[in-house]
Short mmCIF file of C-alpha atoms in Angstrom, two decimals:
data_model
loop_
_atom_site.label_atom_id
_atom_site.label_comp_id
_atom_site.label_asym_id
_atom_site.label_seq_id
_atom_site.Cartn_x
_atom_site.Cartn_y
_atom_site.Cartn_z
CA MET A 180 142.60 70.21 84.01
CA THR A 181 142.75 73.56 81.80
CA GLU A 182 142.36 71.17 78.65
CA LEU A 183 139.23 69.44 80.36
CA ILE A 184 137.72 72.78 80.84
CA GLU A 185 138.49 73.80 77.09
CA GLU A 186 137.41 70.61 75.78
CA TYR A 187 134.30 70.60 77.23
CA GLN A 188 133.52 74.34 77.22
CA LEU A 189 133.14 74.44 80.93
CA LEU A 190 133.48 78.03 81.29
CA ALA A 191 130.80 78.53 78.61
CA ALA A 192 128.59 76.14 80.43
CA PHE A 193 129.17 78.05 83.76
CA TRP A 194 128.12 81.26 82.18
CA MET A 195 125.14 79.40 81.06
CA THR A 196 124.43 78.45 84.63
CA ILE A 197 124.92 82.16 85.54
CA LYS A 198 122.66 83.41 83.11
CA LEU A 199 119.81 80.58 84.01
CA THR A 200 120.21 81.74 87.53
CA ALA A 201 119.95 85.44 86.92
CA TYR A 202 116.99 85.21 84.60
CA SER A 203 115.11 82.93 86.94
CA ALA A 204 116.10 84.79 89.93
CA VAL A 205 114.40 88.00 88.61
CA ILE A 206 111.40 86.36 87.28
CA SER A 207 110.94 84.16 90.26
CA LEU A 208 111.31 87.20 92.54
CA VAL A 209 108.80 89.31 90.67
CA LEU A 210 106.32 86.41 90.53
CA GLY A 211 106.86 85.19 94.18
CA THR A 212 106.18 88.89 95.21
CA ILE A 213 103.04 88.88 93.44
CA LEU A 214 101.97 85.81 94.97
CA ALA A 215 102.91 86.67 98.40
CA ILE A 216 100.73 89.93 97.90
CA MET A 217 97.96 87.64 96.68
CA ARG A 218 98.37 85.32 99.79
CA VAL A 219 97.95 88.11 102.25
CA SER A 220 95.37 90.21 100.42
CA PRO A 221 91.91 90.58 101.77
CA VAL A 222 90.36 89.43 98.66
CA ARG A 223 89.53 85.87 99.01
CA ILE A 224 89.89 84.60 95.27
CA PHE A 225 93.23 85.83 95.52
CA GLU A 226 94.29 84.39 98.71
CA TRP A 227 92.88 81.11 97.37
CA VAL A 228 94.75 81.59 93.82
CA GLY A 229 98.06 82.30 95.87
CA THR A 230 97.77 79.23 98.19
CA THR A 231 96.73 76.74 95.31
CA TYR A 232 99.65 77.91 93.16
CA VAL A 233 102.13 77.48 95.94
CA THR A 234 100.78 74.22 97.22
CA LEU A 235 100.91 72.65 93.64
CA LEU A 236 104.28 74.10 92.53
CA ARG A 237 106.04 73.44 95.85
CA ASN A 238 105.16 69.93 95.76
CA THR A 239 105.75 68.89 92.31
CA PRO A 240 109.41 67.78 91.40
CA LEU A 241 111.51 70.35 89.39
CA THR A 242 112.44 67.71 86.61
CA LEU A 243 108.85 67.21 86.09
CA ILE A 244 108.14 70.85 85.61
CA VAL A 245 111.33 71.49 83.32
CA LEU A 246 110.33 68.20 81.20
CA PHE A 247 106.72 69.62 81.14
CA CYS A 248 107.66 72.89 79.79
CA SER A 249 110.04 71.26 77.01
CA LEU A 250 108.10 68.12 76.16
CA GLY A 251 104.54 69.51 77.25
CA LEU A 252 104.44 73.00 76.22
CA TRP A 253 106.73 72.83 73.19
CA GLY A 254 106.51 69.36 72.10
CA GLN A 255 102.52 68.74 72.73
CA LEU A 256 101.19 72.16 72.57
CA GLY A 257 103.64 74.06 70.28
CA ILE A 258 104.31 76.74 72.43
CA GLU A 259 107.59 78.19 71.23
CA LEU A 260 109.46 81.24 73.15
CA ALA A 261 111.73 82.14 70.26
CA SER A 262 111.22 82.68 66.51
CA ARG A 263 111.57 79.91 64.13
CA GLU A 264 113.51 82.06 61.60
CA SER A 265 116.19 82.48 64.15
CA ASP A 266 119.45 80.67 63.57
CA THR A 267 119.56 80.14 67.14
CA PHE A 268 115.99 78.87 67.74
CA ILE A 269 116.81 75.62 69.44
CA VAL A 270 119.29 77.10 72.08
CA ASP A 271 116.88 80.14 72.77
CA ASN A 272 114.06 78.22 72.96
CA GLY A 273 115.30 75.55 75.15
CA PHE A 274 117.09 78.23 77.36
CA ARG A 275 113.71 80.45 77.72
CA LEU A 276 111.79 77.18 78.57
CA ALA A 277 114.14 76.30 81.10
CA VAL A 278 113.94 79.79 82.58
CA LEU A 279 110.13 79.34 82.58
CA GLY A 280 110.26 76.20 84.37
CA LEU A 281 112.96 77.34 87.03
CA SER A 282 110.91 80.63 87.52
CA VAL A 283 107.41 79.14 88.24
CA TYR A 284 108.99 76.52 90.82
CA HIS A 285 110.92 78.92 92.58
CA ALA A 286 108.51 81.58 92.78
CA ALA A 287 106.67 79.41 95.19
CA PHE A 288 109.66 79.28 97.54
CA VAL A 289 110.17 83.15 97.14
CA CYS A 290 106.52 83.67 97.95
CA GLU A 291 106.90 81.71 101.26
CA ALA A 292 110.30 83.01 102.19
CA LEU A 293 108.48 86.71 101.67
CA ARG A 294 105.64 85.46 103.59
CA SER A 295 107.87 84.48 106.63
CA GLY A 296 109.29 87.93 106.20
CA VAL A 297 105.50 89.25 106.38
CA ASN A 298 105.02 87.50 109.46
CA THR A 299 108.02 89.02 111.47
CA ILE A 300 106.15 92.31 111.22
CA PRO A 301 104.06 93.36 113.93
CA LEU A 302 100.02 93.79 113.20
CA GLY A 303 100.48 97.47 114.36
CA GLN A 304 102.56 98.34 111.33
CA ALA A 305 99.48 97.61 108.99
CA GLU A 306 96.99 99.09 111.44
CA ALA A 307 99.07 102.13 111.42
CA ALA A 308 99.40 102.29 107.74
CA ARG A 309 95.83 101.81 107.21
CA SER A 310 95.02 104.45 110.12
CA ILE A 311 96.78 107.26 108.22
CA GLY A 312 94.57 106.59 105.05
CA LEU A 313 97.11 104.29 103.00
CA THR A 314 95.08 102.14 100.59
CA PHE A 315 96.03 98.38 100.50
CA SER A 316 98.43 98.77 97.65
CA GLN A 317 100.10 101.83 99.46
CA SER A 318 100.46 100.05 102.71
CA MET A 319 101.94 97.07 101.08
CA THR A 320 104.51 99.11 98.83
CA GLN A 321 105.36 101.74 101.30
CA VAL A 322 105.30 99.69 104.63
CA ILE A 323 104.74 95.96 104.52
CA LEU A 324 107.02 94.80 101.81
CA PRO A 325 109.96 97.10 102.51
CA GLN A 326 109.87 95.31 105.93
CA ALA A 327 108.96 92.15 104.72
CA PHE A 328 112.13 91.91 102.02
CA ARG A 329 114.58 93.09 105.01
CA GLY A 330 113.08 90.30 107.07
CA ALA A 331 113.02 87.71 104.61
CA ILE A 332 116.92 88.08 103.26
CA THR A 333 118.21 84.99 104.74
CA PRO A 334 115.42 82.68 103.42
CA LEU A 335 115.40 84.46 99.97
CA GLY A 336 119.21 83.84 99.94
CA ASN A 337 118.42 80.24 100.51
CA VAL A 338 116.18 80.09 97.76
CA LEU A 339 118.77 81.75 95.57
CA ILE A 340 121.52 79.04 96.48
CA ALA A 341 119.05 76.38 96.02
CA LEU A 342 117.81 77.76 92.48
CA THR A 343 121.66 78.07 91.44
CA LYS A 344 122.23 74.50 92.06
CA ASN A 345 118.69 73.32 90.85
CA THR A 346 119.51 74.70 87.30
CA THR A 347 121.47 71.54 86.88
CA VAL A 348 118.13 69.86 86.44
CA VAL A 349 117.65 71.70 82.99
CA ALA A 350 120.39 69.23 81.66
CA ALA A 351 117.41 67.02 81.04
CA ILE A 352 116.05 69.06 78.26
CA GLY A 353 119.60 69.68 76.57
CA VAL A 354 120.39 73.30 77.66
CA ALA A 355 124.03 73.32 77.45
CA GLU A 356 124.88 74.22 81.24
CA THR A 357 127.38 72.75 83.55
CA ALA A 358 125.67 69.52 84.55
CA TYR A 359 125.14 68.79 80.91
CA ARG A 360 128.86 68.98 80.00
CA MET A 361 129.56 67.05 83.02
CA LYS A 362 127.55 64.19 81.60
CA ALA A 363 129.66 64.21 78.40
CA ILE A 364 132.92 64.12 80.48
CA ALA A 365 131.64 61.16 82.48
CA GLU A 366 130.82 59.79 79.05
CA PHE A 367 133.71 60.27 77.14
CA GLU A 368 136.69 60.74 79.69
CA PRO A 369 135.95 58.04 82.30
CA ALA A 370 139.52 58.48 83.49
CA LEU A 371 138.96 62.10 84.36
CA LEU A 372 135.46 61.38 85.72
CA MET A 373 136.59 62.36 89.53
CA LEU A 374 138.47 65.53 88.30
CA GLY A 375 135.50 66.54 86.18
CA PHE A 376 133.47 66.18 89.32
CA ALA A 377 135.80 68.17 91.35
CA VAL A 378 135.86 71.05 88.66
CA VAL A 379 132.19 71.46 88.62
CA ALA A 380 131.73 71.25 92.47
CA LEU A 381 134.52 73.92 92.84
CA GLY A 382 132.52 76.16 90.08
CA PHE A 383 129.26 76.10 92.32
CA VAL A 384 131.03 76.58 95.50
CA ILE A 385 132.60 79.46 93.95
CA LEU A 386 128.92 80.80 92.72
CA THR A 387 127.12 80.01 95.80
CA LEU A 388 129.44 80.75 98.65
CA PRO A 389 129.51 84.73 97.77
CA MET A 390 125.73 84.43 97.98
CA GLY A 391 125.43 82.90 101.28
CA MET A 392 128.24 85.55 102.46
CA LEU A 393 126.47 88.71 100.81
CA THR A 394 122.95 87.48 102.41
CA SER A 395 124.37 87.07 105.82
CA TYR A 396 126.03 90.62 105.60
CA LEU A 397 122.85 92.09 104.30
CA SER A 398 120.40 90.47 106.66
CA ALA A 399 122.55 91.91 109.51
CA ARG A 400 122.80 95.21 108.02
CA LEU A 401 119.21 95.92 106.74
CA ALA A 402 117.55 94.30 109.83
CA VAL A 403 114.66 96.44 110.86
CA LYS A 404 115.25 97.27 114.45
CA ARG A 405 112.22 97.42 116.79
CA MET B 158 85.09 129.09 120.09
CA SER B 159 84.69 130.33 123.42
CA GLU B 160 86.87 129.40 126.41
CA ASP B 161 85.78 128.50 129.77
CA ALA B 162 87.64 129.48 132.70
CA THR B 163 90.25 126.58 132.77
CA GLY B 164 91.47 127.88 129.27
CA PHE B 165 89.93 124.66 127.48
CA PRO B 166 87.59 125.74 124.69
CA GLU B 167 83.89 124.92 124.90
CA PRO B 168 82.85 122.21 122.53
CA SER B 169 80.17 123.19 120.03
CA THR B 170 77.09 121.49 119.86
CA GLU B 171 77.61 120.13 116.03
CA PRO B 172 77.90 116.24 116.22
CA LEU B 173 80.90 114.89 114.72
CA VAL B 174 81.14 111.37 115.30
CA VAL B 175 77.78 109.49 115.80
CA LEU B 176 77.34 105.94 117.09
CA GLU B 177 74.15 104.51 116.94
CA ASN B 178 73.11 101.07 118.26
CA VAL B 179 76.70 99.43 117.48
CA ASN B 180 76.92 95.73 118.20
CA LYS B 181 79.94 93.60 118.01
CA HIS B 182 80.59 90.02 119.06
CA PHE B 183 83.98 88.09 119.45
CA GLY B 184 82.58 84.72 119.24
CA ASP B 185 80.26 84.21 122.01
CA LEU B 186 81.40 87.43 123.77
CA HIS B 187 79.28 90.64 123.35
CA VAL B 188 82.00 92.93 123.35
CA LEU B 189 79.96 95.83 122.14
CA GLN B 190 76.29 96.07 123.22
CA ASP B 191 73.91 98.77 121.70
CA ILE B 192 76.59 101.42 122.00
CA ASN B 193 75.26 105.00 121.33
CA LEU B 194 77.63 107.85 121.66
CA THR B 195 77.66 111.52 120.15
CA VAL B 196 80.96 113.33 119.91
CA HIS B 197 80.60 117.00 119.06
CA ARG B 198 83.12 119.11 117.49
CA GLY B 199 85.75 120.35 119.72
CA GLU B 200 84.69 117.77 122.52
CA VAL B 201 87.29 115.82 124.60
CA VAL B 202 85.67 112.53 125.42
CA VAL B 203 87.44 110.19 127.80
CA VAL B 204 86.62 106.47 127.83
CA ILE B 205 87.36 104.56 130.91
CA GLY B 206 86.58 101.11 132.53
CA PRO B 207 87.92 98.07 133.66
CA SER B 208 89.95 95.62 131.24
CA GLY B 209 87.87 93.78 128.82
CA SER B 210 85.04 96.21 128.96
CA GLY B 211 85.42 97.13 125.28
CA LYS B 212 86.66 100.46 125.30
CA SER B 213 89.54 99.69 122.96
CA THR B 214 87.45 97.89 120.54
CA LEU B 215 85.15 100.81 120.73
CA CYS B 216 87.92 103.03 119.67
CA ARG B 217 89.24 100.79 117.21
CA THR B 218 85.51 100.43 115.69
CA ILE B 219 85.29 104.24 114.89
CA ASN B 220 87.98 104.00 112.25
CA ARG B 221 87.14 100.48 111.33
CA LEU B 222 90.19 98.82 112.40
CA GLU B 223 87.35 96.38 114.09
CA THR B 224 84.33 95.51 112.08
CA TYR B 225 80.99 95.70 113.69
CA GLU B 226 78.00 93.61 113.04
CA SER B 227 74.86 96.08 113.44
CA GLY B 228 74.05 99.97 114.32
CA SER B 229 75.84 102.82 112.48
CA ILE B 230 78.92 105.01 113.01
CA THR B 231 79.02 108.35 111.10
CA ILE B 232 81.94 110.71 110.86
CA GLY B 233 80.91 114.41 109.98
CA GLY B 234 77.76 112.89 108.73
CA GLU B 235 79.33 110.33 106.41
CA THR B 236 78.60 106.77 107.22
CA LEU B 237 81.80 104.59 107.50
CA PRO B 238 82.34 102.84 104.37
CA GLN B 239 83.05 99.03 104.33
CA GLU B 240 86.53 98.82 102.61
CA GLY B 241 88.56 100.07 99.65
CA LYS B 242 89.54 103.90 98.75
CA ALA B 243 86.57 105.43 100.43
CA LEU B 244 87.31 104.03 103.79
CA ALA B 245 91.15 104.94 103.03
CA ARG B 246 89.88 108.28 102.41
CA LEU B 247 87.71 108.58 105.78
CA ARG B 248 90.60 107.09 107.72
CA ALA B 249 92.89 109.78 106.59
CA ASP B 250 90.74 112.51 108.41
CA VAL B 251 90.63 110.51 111.59
CA GLY B 252 93.85 110.37 113.48
CA MET B 253 94.72 107.40 115.68
CA VAL B 254 97.07 106.85 118.25
CA PHE B 255 98.16 103.62 119.58
CA GLN B 256 99.13 101.94 122.76
CA SER B 257 102.31 100.49 121.22
CA PHE B 258 103.03 103.52 119.01
CA ASN B 259 103.18 101.79 115.81
CA LEU B 260 105.62 104.03 114.20
CA PHE B 261 107.02 102.67 110.75
CA SER B 262 110.03 100.99 111.91
CA HIS B 263 111.95 101.11 108.71
CA LYS B 264 111.37 104.78 108.29
CA THR B 265 113.22 107.73 109.93
CA ILE B 266 111.20 110.09 112.45
CA LEU B 267 110.74 112.73 109.81
CA GLU B 268 109.71 110.09 107.24
CA ASN B 269 107.20 108.70 109.53
CA VAL B 270 105.54 112.12 109.67
CA THR B 271 105.72 113.00 105.94
CA MET B 272 104.49 109.79 104.58
CA GLY B 273 100.70 110.49 105.18
CA PRO B 274 100.65 113.73 103.58
CA THR B 275 102.92 112.96 100.62
CA LYS B 276 100.95 109.58 99.69
CA VAL B 277 97.56 110.14 100.79
CA ARG B 278 97.20 114.00 100.46
CA GLY B 279 99.69 114.60 97.60
CA VAL B 280 101.49 117.15 99.49
CA LYS B 281 104.77 118.12 97.73
CA SER B 282 107.89 116.81 99.80
CA ALA B 283 109.45 119.96 100.79
CA ALA B 284 106.03 121.29 102.21
CA ALA B 285 105.39 118.21 103.81
CA LYS B 286 108.78 118.41 105.69
CA LYS B 287 108.49 121.79 106.66
CA ARG B 288 105.08 121.00 108.12
CA ALA B 289 106.39 117.67 109.89
CA MET B 290 109.06 119.70 111.40
CA GLU B 291 106.82 122.22 112.76
CA LEU B 292 104.86 119.43 114.22
CA LEU B 293 107.85 117.66 115.66
CA GLU B 294 108.80 120.99 117.26
CA ARG B 295 105.41 121.16 118.67
CA VAL B 296 105.66 117.69 120.43
CA GLY B 297 109.52 118.45 121.38
CA VAL B 298 111.04 115.61 119.20
CA ALA B 299 112.63 118.00 116.39
CA HIS B 300 116.18 117.17 117.17
CA GLN B 301 115.45 113.36 116.68
CA ALA B 302 113.92 113.91 113.28
CA ALA B 303 116.76 112.00 111.56
CA LYS B 304 116.77 108.77 113.84
CA TYR B 305 114.91 105.52 113.69
CA PRO B 306 112.14 104.85 115.96
CA ALA B 307 113.97 102.07 117.69
CA GLN B 308 116.46 104.92 118.65
CA LEU B 309 113.89 106.79 120.73
CA SER B 310 112.21 106.36 124.00
CA GLY B 311 108.86 105.20 124.52
CA GLY B 312 107.49 108.74 125.41
CA GLN B 313 109.43 110.14 122.34
CA GLN B 314 108.03 107.66 119.94
CA GLN B 315 104.30 108.11 121.30
CA ARG B 316 104.83 112.20 120.69
CA VAL B 317 106.08 111.35 117.21
CA ALA B 318 102.86 108.92 116.46
CA ILE B 319 101.05 112.07 117.88
CA ALA B 320 102.67 114.50 115.39
CA ARG B 321 102.31 111.68 112.53
CA SER B 322 98.43 112.00 113.12
CA LEU B 323 98.22 115.57 113.15
CA ALA B 324 100.13 115.92 109.95
CA MET B 325 97.00 114.54 108.40
CA GLU B 326 95.05 117.48 109.74
CA PRO B 327 92.64 115.18 111.25
CA THR B 328 89.08 116.24 112.30
CA VAL B 329 89.06 113.80 115.18
CA MET B 330 91.67 112.06 116.80
CA LEU B 331 91.33 108.69 118.48
CA PHE B 332 93.98 107.62 121.35
CA ASP B 333 93.79 103.90 122.21
CA GLU B 334 95.48 103.84 125.74
CA PRO B 335 98.46 105.99 124.68
CA THR B 336 100.31 105.94 127.79
CA SER B 337 99.78 102.15 128.83
CA ALA B 338 102.88 100.83 127.37
CA LEU B 339 105.18 103.64 128.79
CA ASP B 340 107.49 103.95 131.76
CA PRO B 341 105.88 106.13 134.55
CA GLU B 342 108.30 108.88 133.96
CA MET B 343 107.35 109.33 130.40
CA ILE B 344 103.82 109.42 130.64
CA ASN B 345 103.54 112.90 131.62
CA GLU B 346 105.54 114.21 128.58
CA VAL B 347 102.80 112.40 126.57
CA LEU B 348 99.88 113.72 128.48
CA ASP B 349 101.09 117.30 128.34
CA VAL B 350 101.06 117.20 124.43
CA MET B 351 97.45 115.86 124.85
CA VAL B 352 96.53 118.19 127.15
CA GLU B 353 97.82 120.86 124.76
CA LEU B 354 96.00 119.38 122.01
CA ALA B 355 92.79 119.39 123.74
CA LYS B 356 93.27 123.25 124.52
CA SER B 357 93.70 123.76 120.75
CA GLY B 358 90.25 122.47 120.28
CA MET B 359 91.01 119.31 118.70
CA THR B 360 88.07 116.65 118.73
CA MET B 361 89.36 113.76 120.88
CA ILE B 362 88.20 110.46 121.81
CA VAL B 363 90.69 109.07 124.38
CA VAL B 364 90.69 105.64 125.94
CA THR B 365 92.96 105.81 129.04
CA HIS B 366 93.51 104.85 132.62
CA GLU B 367 94.86 108.18 133.52
CA MET B 368 92.31 109.72 135.48
CA GLY B 369 94.29 113.05 136.04
CA PHE B 370 94.09 113.62 132.14
CA ALA B 371 90.31 112.75 132.49
CA ARG B 372 89.79 115.37 135.19
CA LYS B 373 92.09 118.16 133.60
CA ALA B 374 91.07 117.87 129.67
CA ALA B 375 87.91 115.96 129.51
CA ASP B 376 84.53 117.57 128.59
CA ARG B 377 82.81 114.12 129.24
CA VAL B 378 83.50 110.90 130.79
CA VAL B 379 82.16 107.59 129.40
CA PHE B 380 82.12 104.65 131.72
CA MET B 381 82.32 101.37 130.11
CA SER B 382 81.84 97.78 131.42
CA ASP B 383 81.34 94.54 129.96
CA GLY B 384 80.67 96.04 126.56
CA ALA B 385 78.01 98.47 127.37
CA ILE B 386 78.35 102.19 128.07
CA LEU B 387 77.00 102.42 131.95
CA GLU B 388 77.51 106.21 132.66
CA GLU B 389 78.25 109.43 130.67
CA ASN B 390 78.88 112.53 132.63
CA THR B 391 81.19 115.46 133.36
CA PRO B 392 84.49 114.52 134.87
CA GLU B 393 83.31 116.58 138.14
CA GLU B 394 80.15 114.67 138.54
CA PHE B 395 81.44 111.26 137.50
CA PHE B 396 84.34 111.11 139.88
CA THR B 397 82.66 112.79 142.83
CA ASN B 398 79.01 111.24 142.33
CA PRO B 399 79.13 107.78 140.17
CA GLN B 400 75.67 106.59 139.65
CA THR B 401 76.18 102.87 139.10
CA ASP B 402 77.62 100.46 141.48
CA ARG B 403 79.99 99.16 138.82
CA ALA B 404 81.28 102.52 138.53
CA LYS B 405 81.38 103.11 142.31
CA ASP B 406 83.31 99.81 142.51
CA PHE B 407 85.79 100.83 139.52
CA LEU B 408 86.61 104.08 141.07
CA GLY B 409 86.97 102.67 144.74
CA LYS B 410 89.37 100.15 143.19
CA ILE B 411 91.52 102.55 141.38
CA LEU B 412 91.39 105.88 143.56
CA THR B 413 92.21 104.53 146.90
CA HIS B 414 95.89 104.46 146.07
#
């Protein structure tokens, strides 16, 4: 088993999975928060943009989005996210396009998770915020979002777990993460196929199990008591 | 400000909140019908009436938590802005106390009171805390300052809500049925704070079912029914000699027990 892990650089592959997850999680959290604010804002056009984004991205297969980032943005439109001169251009560019695809897709789910958090907040909280003279952005940052995040920890955790596993899709554009290596094992070591699957499955459980436990703990710990 | 025999200061004749021909519909329901109301500086106006008479809506319209369709509302001569920063600025000067308290659940009692002054008025944190503790002392919940709203009783929460409004140094305070969600034994602790506030000369518009408070602290009672103001009178006159049948009927129902 250790030979298999070494031969197919599975540790590096898992590290790539972790990096993809971490970057995409941060970017999709920021983007999803902005989208959620747009969707609850009183400005009609922002609300429309937010809703349209979520409808489009949530209902499009991730594979299509990731392939579009690589073949469409880079291949057809020539958009590059790394410097041509760099020695690691192919790897960096692929990685960043993958993060882009994962982020824009999961932002839609982050937005919906946050919005479910917003819906747990009684209307009176926003009214009280407005009545002491807070502006829309102040009542968002001081009153609504802090409570929304606390109320949305469990669904946000679900999005994070889904994101972790969904990173396997970017094997389709040649990013050397876990599923990409697993494909190689399947191709070159058919005798060790089952072991390969087991190692990869175990690796993902090790990654995602703590996430689930942490979100359960945090959601109980940080719950807003009313 | 001069005081009358009861210890309550006499209101001035300077109009502070002026509503002119305000109209509002909820769908087909004409919830505010040509409302005209002038509240003077230092005056305590109590709005009473049966459920669904539009009195809460009237209260909420004054700081534009509800929109209205026609007419005008001015506070200190300034027309209520439609939205944005100007509206936020004006709301900062208008205190509002809700039926369901609406304390910020994720903040401590002290933070609830300091948030407005620090975020809206730009008061330094230390000064805001000092002032907040004075106000919490005044409403009798200073020893609870570090707790969260859910740990307090309803009466305590409502007194904190009053302190939160007072921290903004409002020119007028609106009370939207402040004791309706409270257990009976907690009603008085809130009313006591409100009576004390009335004595200090605060301009107050109070929607309530507490007739005792109206008799004791009100300069004027406004009786609403079906979205219209039917009577405006001193509490003494209104309770002993109501003019309209609707008011007679209403008082007959609530004062017999």
